[in-house]
PDB file of C-alpha atoms and ligand atoms in Angstrom:
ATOM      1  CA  UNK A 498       1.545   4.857   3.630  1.00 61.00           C
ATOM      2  CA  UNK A 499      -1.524   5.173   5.757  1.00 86.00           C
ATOM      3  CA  UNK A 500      -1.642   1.294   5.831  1.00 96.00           C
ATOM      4  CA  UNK A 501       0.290  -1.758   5.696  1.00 98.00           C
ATOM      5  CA  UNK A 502       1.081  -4.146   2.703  1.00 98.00           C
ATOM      6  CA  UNK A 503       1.615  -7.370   3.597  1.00 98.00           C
ATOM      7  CA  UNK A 504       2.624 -10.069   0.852  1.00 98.00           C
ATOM      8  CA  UNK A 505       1.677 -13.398   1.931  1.00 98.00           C
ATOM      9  CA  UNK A 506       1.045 -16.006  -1.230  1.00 98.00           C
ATOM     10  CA  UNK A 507      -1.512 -19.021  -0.897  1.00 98.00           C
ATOM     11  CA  UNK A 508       0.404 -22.156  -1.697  1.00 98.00           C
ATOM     12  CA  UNK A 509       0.040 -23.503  -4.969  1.00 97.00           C
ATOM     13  CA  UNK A 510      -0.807 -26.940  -3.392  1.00 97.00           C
ATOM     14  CA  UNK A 511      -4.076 -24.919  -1.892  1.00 98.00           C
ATOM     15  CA  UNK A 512      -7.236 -27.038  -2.374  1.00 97.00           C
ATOM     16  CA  UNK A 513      -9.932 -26.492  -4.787  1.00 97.00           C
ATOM     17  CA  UNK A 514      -7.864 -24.775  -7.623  1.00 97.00           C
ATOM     18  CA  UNK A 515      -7.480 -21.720  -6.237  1.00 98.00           C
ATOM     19  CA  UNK A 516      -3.986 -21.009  -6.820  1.00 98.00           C
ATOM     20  CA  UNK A 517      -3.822 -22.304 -10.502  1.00 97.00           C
ATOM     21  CA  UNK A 518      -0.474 -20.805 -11.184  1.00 97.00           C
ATOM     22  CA  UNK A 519      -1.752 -19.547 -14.745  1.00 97.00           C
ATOM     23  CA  UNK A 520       0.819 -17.263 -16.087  1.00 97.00           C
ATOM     24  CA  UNK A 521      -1.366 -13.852 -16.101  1.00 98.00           C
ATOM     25  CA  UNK A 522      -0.697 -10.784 -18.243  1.00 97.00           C
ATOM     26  CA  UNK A 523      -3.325  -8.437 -17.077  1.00 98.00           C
ATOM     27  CA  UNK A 524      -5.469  -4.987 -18.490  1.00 98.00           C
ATOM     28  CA  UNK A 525      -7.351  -4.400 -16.083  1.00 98.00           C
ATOM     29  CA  UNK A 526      -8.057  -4.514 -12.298  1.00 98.00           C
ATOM     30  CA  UNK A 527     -11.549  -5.830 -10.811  1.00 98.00           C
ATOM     31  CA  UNK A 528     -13.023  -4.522  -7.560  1.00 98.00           C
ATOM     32  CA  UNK A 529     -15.098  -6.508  -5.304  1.00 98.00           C
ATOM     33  CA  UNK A 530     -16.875  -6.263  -1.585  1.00 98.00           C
ATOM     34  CA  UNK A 531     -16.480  -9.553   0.630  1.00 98.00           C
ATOM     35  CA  UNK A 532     -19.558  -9.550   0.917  1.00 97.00           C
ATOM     36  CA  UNK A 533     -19.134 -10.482   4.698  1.00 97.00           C
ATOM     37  CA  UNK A 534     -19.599  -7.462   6.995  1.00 97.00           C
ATOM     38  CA  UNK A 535     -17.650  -8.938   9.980  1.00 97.00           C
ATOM     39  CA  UNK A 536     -14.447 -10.308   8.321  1.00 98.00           C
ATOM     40  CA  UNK A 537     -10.977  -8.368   8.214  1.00 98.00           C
ATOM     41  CA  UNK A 538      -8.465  -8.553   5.509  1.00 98.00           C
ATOM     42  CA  UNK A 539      -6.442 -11.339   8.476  1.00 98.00           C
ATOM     43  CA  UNK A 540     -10.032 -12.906   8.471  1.00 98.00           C
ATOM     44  CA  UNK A 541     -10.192 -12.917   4.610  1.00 98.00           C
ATOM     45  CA  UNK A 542      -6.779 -14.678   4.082  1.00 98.00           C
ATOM     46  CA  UNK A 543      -7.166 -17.337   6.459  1.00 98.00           C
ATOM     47  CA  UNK A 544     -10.255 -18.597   4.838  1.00 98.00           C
ATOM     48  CA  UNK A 545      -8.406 -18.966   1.500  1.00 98.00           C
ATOM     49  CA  UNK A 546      -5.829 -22.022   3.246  1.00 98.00           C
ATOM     50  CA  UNK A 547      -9.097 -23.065   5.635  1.00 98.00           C
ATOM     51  CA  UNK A 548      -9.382 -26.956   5.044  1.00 97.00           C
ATOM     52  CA  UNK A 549     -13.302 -26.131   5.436  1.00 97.00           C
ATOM     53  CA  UNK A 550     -13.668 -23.888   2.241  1.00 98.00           C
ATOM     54  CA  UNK A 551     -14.028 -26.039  -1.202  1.00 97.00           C
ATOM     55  CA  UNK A 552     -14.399 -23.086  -3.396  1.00 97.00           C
ATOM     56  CA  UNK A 553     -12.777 -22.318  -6.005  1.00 97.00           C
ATOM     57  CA  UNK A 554     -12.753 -18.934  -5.738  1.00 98.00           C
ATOM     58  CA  UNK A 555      -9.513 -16.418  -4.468  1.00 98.00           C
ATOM     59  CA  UNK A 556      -8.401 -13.402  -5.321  1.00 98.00           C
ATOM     60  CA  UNK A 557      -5.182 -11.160  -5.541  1.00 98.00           C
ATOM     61  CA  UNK A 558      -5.590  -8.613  -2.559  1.00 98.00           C
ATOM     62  CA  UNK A 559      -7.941  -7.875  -0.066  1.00 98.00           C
ATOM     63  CA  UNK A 560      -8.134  -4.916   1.832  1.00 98.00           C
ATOM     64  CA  UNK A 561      -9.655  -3.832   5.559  1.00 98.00           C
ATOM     65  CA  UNK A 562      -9.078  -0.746   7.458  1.00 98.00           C
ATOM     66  CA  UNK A 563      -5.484  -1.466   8.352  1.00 97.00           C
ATOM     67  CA  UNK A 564      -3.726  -3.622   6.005  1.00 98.00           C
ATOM     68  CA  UNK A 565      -3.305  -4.660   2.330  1.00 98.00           C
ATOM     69  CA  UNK A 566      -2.260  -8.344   1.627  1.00 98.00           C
ATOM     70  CA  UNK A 567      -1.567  -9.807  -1.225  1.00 98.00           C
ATOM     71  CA  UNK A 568      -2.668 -13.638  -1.756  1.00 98.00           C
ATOM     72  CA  UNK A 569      -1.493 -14.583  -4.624  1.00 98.00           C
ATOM     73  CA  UNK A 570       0.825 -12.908  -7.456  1.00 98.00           C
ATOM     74  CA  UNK A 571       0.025 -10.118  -9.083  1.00 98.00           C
ATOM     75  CA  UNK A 572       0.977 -11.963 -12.751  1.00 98.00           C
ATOM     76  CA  UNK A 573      -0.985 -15.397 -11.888  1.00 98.00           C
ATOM     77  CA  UNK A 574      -4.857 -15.657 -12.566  1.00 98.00           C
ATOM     78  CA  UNK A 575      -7.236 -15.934  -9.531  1.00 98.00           C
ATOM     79  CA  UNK A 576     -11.052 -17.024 -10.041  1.00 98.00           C
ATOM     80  CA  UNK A 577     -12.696 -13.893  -8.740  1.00 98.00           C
ATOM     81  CA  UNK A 578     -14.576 -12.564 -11.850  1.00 98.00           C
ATOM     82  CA  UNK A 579     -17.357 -15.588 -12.042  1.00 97.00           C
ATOM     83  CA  UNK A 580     -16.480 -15.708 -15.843  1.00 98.00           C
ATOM     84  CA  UNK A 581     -14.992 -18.822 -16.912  1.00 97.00           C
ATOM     85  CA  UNK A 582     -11.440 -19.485 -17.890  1.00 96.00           C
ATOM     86  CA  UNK A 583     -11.200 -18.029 -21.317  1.00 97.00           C
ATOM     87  CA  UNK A 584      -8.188 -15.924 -22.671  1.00 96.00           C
ATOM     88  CA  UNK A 585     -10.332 -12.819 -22.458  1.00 96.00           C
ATOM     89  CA  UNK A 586     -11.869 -13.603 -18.888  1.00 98.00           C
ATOM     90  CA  UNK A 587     -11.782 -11.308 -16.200  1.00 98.00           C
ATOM     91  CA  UNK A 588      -9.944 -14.765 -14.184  1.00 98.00           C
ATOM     92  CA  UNK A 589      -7.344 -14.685 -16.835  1.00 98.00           C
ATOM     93  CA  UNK A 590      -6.533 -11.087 -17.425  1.00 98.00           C
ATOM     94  CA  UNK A 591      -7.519  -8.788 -14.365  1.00 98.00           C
ATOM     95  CA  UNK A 592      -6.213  -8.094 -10.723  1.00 98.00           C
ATOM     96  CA  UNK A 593      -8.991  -8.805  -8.466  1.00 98.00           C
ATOM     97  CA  UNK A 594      -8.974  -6.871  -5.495  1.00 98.00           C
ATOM     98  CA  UNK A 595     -11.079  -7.609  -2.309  1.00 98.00           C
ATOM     99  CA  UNK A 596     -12.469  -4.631  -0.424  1.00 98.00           C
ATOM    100  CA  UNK A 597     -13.583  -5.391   3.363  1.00 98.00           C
ATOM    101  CA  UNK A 598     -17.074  -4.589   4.812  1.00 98.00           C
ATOM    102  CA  UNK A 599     -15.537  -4.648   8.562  1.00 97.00           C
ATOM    103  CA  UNK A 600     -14.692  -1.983  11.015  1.00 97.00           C
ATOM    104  CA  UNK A 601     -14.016   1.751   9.878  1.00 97.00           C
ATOM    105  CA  UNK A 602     -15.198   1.172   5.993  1.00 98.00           C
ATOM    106  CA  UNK A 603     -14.600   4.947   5.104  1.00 97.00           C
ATOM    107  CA  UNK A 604     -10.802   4.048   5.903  1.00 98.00           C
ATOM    108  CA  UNK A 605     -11.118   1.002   4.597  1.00 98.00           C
ATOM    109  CA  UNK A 606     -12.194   2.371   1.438  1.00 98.00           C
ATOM    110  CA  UNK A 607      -9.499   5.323   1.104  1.00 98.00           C
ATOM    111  CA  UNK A 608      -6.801   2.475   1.634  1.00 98.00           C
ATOM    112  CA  UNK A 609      -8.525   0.873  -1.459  1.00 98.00           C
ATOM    113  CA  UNK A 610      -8.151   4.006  -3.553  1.00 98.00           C
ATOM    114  CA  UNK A 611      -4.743   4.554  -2.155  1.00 98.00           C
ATOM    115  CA  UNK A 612      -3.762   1.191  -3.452  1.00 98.00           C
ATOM    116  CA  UNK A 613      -5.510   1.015  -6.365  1.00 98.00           C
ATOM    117  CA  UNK A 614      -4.369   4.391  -7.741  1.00 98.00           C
ATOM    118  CA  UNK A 615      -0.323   2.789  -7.054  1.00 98.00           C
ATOM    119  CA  UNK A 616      -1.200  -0.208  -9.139  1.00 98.00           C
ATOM    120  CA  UNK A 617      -2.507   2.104 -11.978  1.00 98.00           C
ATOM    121  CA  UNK A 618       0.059   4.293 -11.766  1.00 98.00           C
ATOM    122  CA  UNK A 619       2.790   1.623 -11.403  1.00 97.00           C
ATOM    123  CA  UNK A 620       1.068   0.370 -14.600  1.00 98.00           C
ATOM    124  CA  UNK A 621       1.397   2.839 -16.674  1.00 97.00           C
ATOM    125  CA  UNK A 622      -2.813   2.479 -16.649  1.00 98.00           C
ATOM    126  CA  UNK A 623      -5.832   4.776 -16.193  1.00 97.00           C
ATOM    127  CA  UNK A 624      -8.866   4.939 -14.478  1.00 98.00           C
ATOM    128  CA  UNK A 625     -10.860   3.275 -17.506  1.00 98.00           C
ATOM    129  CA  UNK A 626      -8.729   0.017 -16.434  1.00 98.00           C
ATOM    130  CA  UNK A 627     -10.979  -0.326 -13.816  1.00 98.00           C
ATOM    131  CA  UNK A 628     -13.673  -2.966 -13.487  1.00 98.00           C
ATOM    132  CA  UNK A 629     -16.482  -4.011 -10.921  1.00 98.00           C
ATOM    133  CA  UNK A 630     -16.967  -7.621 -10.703  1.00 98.00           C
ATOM    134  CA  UNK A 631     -20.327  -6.754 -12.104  1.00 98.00           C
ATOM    135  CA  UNK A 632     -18.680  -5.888 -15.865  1.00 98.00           C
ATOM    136  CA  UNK A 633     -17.594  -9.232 -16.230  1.00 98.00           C
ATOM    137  CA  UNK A 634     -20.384 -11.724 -15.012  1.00 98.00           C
ATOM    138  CA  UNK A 635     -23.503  -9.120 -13.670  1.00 97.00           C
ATOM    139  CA  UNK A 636     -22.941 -10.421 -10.081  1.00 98.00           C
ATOM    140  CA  UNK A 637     -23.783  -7.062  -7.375  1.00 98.00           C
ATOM    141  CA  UNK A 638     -20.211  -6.370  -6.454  1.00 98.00           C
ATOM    142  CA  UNK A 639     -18.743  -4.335  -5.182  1.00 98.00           C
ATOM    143  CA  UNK A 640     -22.349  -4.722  -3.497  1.00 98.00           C
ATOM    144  CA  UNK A 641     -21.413  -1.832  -1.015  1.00 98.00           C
ATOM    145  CA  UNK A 642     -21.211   0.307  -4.354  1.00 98.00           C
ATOM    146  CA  UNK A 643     -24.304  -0.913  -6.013  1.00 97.00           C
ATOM    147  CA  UNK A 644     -26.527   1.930  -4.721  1.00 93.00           C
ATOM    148  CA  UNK A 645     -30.215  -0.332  -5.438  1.00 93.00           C
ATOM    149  CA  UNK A 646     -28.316   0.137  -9.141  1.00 95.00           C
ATOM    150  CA  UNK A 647     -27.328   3.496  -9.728  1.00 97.00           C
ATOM    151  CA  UNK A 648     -24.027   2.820  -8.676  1.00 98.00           C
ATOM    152  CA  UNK A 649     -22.597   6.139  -7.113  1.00 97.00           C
ATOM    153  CA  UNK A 650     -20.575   4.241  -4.778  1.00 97.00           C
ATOM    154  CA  UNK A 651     -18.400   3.052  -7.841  1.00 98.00           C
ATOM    155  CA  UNK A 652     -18.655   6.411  -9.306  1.00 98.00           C
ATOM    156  CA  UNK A 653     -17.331   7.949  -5.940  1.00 98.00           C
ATOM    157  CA  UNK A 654     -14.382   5.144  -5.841  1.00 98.00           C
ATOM    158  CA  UNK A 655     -13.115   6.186  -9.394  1.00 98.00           C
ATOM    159  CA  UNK A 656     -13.193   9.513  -8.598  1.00 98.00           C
ATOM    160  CA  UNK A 657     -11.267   8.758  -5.197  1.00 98.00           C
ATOM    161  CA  UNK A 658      -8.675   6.733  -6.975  1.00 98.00           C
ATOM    162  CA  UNK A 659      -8.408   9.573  -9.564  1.00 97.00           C
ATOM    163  CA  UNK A 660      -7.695  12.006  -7.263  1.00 97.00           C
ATOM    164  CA  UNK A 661      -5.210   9.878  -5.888  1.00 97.00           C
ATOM    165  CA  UNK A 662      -3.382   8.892  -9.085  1.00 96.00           C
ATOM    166  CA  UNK A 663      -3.011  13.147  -9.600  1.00 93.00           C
ATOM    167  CA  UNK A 664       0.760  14.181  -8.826  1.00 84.00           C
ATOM    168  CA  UNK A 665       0.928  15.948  -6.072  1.00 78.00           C
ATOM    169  CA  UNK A 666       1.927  19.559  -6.373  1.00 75.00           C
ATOM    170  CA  UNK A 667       5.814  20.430  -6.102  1.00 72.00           C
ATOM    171  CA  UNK A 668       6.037  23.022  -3.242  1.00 70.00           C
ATOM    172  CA  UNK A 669       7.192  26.118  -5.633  1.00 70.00           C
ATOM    173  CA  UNK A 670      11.333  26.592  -4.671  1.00 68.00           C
ATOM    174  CA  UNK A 671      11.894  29.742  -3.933  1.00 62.00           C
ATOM    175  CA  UNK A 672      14.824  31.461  -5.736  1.00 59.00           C
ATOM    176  CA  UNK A 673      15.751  34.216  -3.207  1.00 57.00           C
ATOM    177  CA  UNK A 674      14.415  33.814  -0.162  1.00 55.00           C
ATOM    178  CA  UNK A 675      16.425  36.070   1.337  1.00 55.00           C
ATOM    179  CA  UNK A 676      14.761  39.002  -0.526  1.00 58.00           C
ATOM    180  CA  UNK A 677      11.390  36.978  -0.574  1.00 62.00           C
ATOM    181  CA  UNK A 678      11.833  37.388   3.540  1.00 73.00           C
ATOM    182  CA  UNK A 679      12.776  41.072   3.906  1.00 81.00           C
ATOM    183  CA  UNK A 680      10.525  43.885   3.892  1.00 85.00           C
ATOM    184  CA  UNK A 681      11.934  47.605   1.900  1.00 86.00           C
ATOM    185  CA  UNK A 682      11.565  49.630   4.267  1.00 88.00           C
ATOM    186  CA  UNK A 683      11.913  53.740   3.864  1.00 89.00           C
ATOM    187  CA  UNK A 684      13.745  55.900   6.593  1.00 88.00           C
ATOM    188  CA  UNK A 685      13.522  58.977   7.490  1.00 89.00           C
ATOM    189  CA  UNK A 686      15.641  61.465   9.727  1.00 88.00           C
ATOM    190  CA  UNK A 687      13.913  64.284  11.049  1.00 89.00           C
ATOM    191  CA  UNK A 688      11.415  64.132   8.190  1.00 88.00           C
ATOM    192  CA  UNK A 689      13.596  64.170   5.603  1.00 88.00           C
ATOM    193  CA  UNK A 690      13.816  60.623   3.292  1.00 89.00           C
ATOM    194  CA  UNK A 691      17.396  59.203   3.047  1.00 87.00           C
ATOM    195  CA  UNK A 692      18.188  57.281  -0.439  1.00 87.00           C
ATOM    196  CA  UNK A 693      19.726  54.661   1.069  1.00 87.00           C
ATOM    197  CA  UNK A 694      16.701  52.020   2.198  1.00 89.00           C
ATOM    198  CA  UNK A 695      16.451  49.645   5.244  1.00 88.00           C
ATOM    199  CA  UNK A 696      14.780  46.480   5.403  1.00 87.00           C
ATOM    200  CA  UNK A 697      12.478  44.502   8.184  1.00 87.00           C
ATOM    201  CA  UNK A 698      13.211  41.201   8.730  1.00 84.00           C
ATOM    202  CA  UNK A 699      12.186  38.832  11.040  1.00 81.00           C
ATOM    203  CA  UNK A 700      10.692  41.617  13.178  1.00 80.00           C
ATOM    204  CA  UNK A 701      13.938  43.356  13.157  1.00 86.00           C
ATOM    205  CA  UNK A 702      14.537  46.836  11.140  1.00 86.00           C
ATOM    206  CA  UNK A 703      18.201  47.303   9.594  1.00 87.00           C
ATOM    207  CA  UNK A 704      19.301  50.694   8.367  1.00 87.00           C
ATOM    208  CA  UNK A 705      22.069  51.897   6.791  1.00 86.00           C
ATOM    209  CA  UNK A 706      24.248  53.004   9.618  1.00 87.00           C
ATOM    210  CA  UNK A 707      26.617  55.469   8.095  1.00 87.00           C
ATOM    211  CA  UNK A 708      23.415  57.323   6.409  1.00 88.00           C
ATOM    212  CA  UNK A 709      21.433  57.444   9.712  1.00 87.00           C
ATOM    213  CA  UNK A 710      24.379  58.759  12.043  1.00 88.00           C
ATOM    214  CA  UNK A 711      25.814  61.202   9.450  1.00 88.00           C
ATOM    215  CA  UNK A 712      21.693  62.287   8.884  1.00 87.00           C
ATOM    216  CA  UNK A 713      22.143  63.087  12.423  1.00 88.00           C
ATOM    217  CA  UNK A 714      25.284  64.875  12.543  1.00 87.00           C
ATOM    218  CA  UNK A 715      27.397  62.388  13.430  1.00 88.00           C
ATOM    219  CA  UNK A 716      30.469  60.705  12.569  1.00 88.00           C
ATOM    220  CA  UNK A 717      30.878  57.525  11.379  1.00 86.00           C
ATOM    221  CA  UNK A 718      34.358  55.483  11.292  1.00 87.00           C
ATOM    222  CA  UNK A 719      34.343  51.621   9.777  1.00 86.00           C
ATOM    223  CA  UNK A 720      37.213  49.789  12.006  1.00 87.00           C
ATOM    224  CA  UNK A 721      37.519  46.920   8.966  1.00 84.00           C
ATOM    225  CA  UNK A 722      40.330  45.242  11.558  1.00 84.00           C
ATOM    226  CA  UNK A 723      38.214  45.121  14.575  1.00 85.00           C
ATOM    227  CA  UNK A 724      35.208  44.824  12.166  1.00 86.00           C
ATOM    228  CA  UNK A 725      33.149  47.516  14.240  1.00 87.00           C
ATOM    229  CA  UNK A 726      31.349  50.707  13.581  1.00 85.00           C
ATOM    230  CA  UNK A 727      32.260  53.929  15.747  1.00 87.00           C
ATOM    231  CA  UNK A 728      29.350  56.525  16.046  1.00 87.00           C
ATOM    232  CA  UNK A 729      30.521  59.458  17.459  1.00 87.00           C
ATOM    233  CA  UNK A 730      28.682  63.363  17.820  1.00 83.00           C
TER     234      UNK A 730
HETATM  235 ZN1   ZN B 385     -17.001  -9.836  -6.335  1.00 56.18          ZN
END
């Protein structure tokens, strides 16, 4: 994994509501920008248990260049989608995931695909599970995405997160790769083509002894005992 996912849960005694500890079944997963382009994921988490923020706003996961880490569980609503608390709200029934404006973004924003692609797949879900924060309440986020509204940031993150979700090709097993290894390779003594064929392999030619010598006029005796061949002319 080309980053690191740290779990580390907001109390549920956290000010302001934002762990509500609503039982969550979710369909979908939201993606948002911070909307801060100095903070890190460390930065991000911190502020959730900072006496100084009376929001009530959180989140599930927020990533940065370097790390994942998960705020709050995965199966409990967070108020992230700015749509009220209704069954069918985004807050009730979607994963909201935080993507960070700091520091290396292009990294930052293959770790998001990276991630998001596992929670798909883990999900049994596809790409059309996939929200901005703008689908649910018209706010511009993922703002980094938002393109002065054509959006080709959030068309380029599906289609990175696609990619992602893809399995991987199996390298093909090769059956015999003895035989895939060897070159057939013809000899000839003294012009003439012997039936028997040699073979190149690893930079080394083999020939069939006994047809070579005898080719040549020589004789050949097999010592099976002392396992050795005996060329003689
Ligand atoms: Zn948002």
């Amino acid at each position: 994994m080309a980053y690191a996912y740290v779990t580390n849960h907001i109390p549920k005694s956290t000010p302001a509501n934002r762990r509500p500890g609503l039982v969550m079944h979710s369909n979908t997963i939201t993606i948002h920008n911070t909307g801060n382009a100095s903070s890190t994921a460390a930065n991000e988490r911190a502020w959730l248990t900072n006496p100084a923020n009376n929001r009530t706003a959180s989140y599930h996961i927020v990533v940065d260049e370097r790390e994942a880490i998960e705020c709050l569980p995965l199966n409990e609503a967070a108020w992230h989608a700015g749509d009220g608390s209704g069954a069918r709200s985004g807050n009730r029934t979607s994963i909201g995931i935080e993507i960070c404006e700091s520091g290396n973004y292009a990294k930052t924003l293959d770790n998001a695909a990276e991630l998001v692609a596992r929670l798909l797949k883990e999900r049994g879900w596809g790409i059309s599970q996939l929200r901005r924060h703008f689908d649910w309440s018209g706010k511009v986020c993922p703002r980094l995405m938002y393109d002065g509204g054509k959006w080709t940031g959030w068309a380029a993150f599906k289609a990175a997160v696609e990619a992602k979700m893809k399995p991987k090709e199996e390298p093909k097993v090769n059956e015999k790769p003895e035989k895939a290894d060897r070159l057939e390779a013809i000899v000839k003594v003294n012009g003439k083509e012997l039936s028997e064929k040699g073979y190149v392999e690893k930079g080394i030619t083999y020939v069939p002894v006994r047809a070579v010598a005898e080719a040549l006029g020589a004789k050949v005796k097999w010592d099976g005992a002392a396992k050795s061949v005996e060329i003689t002319r």
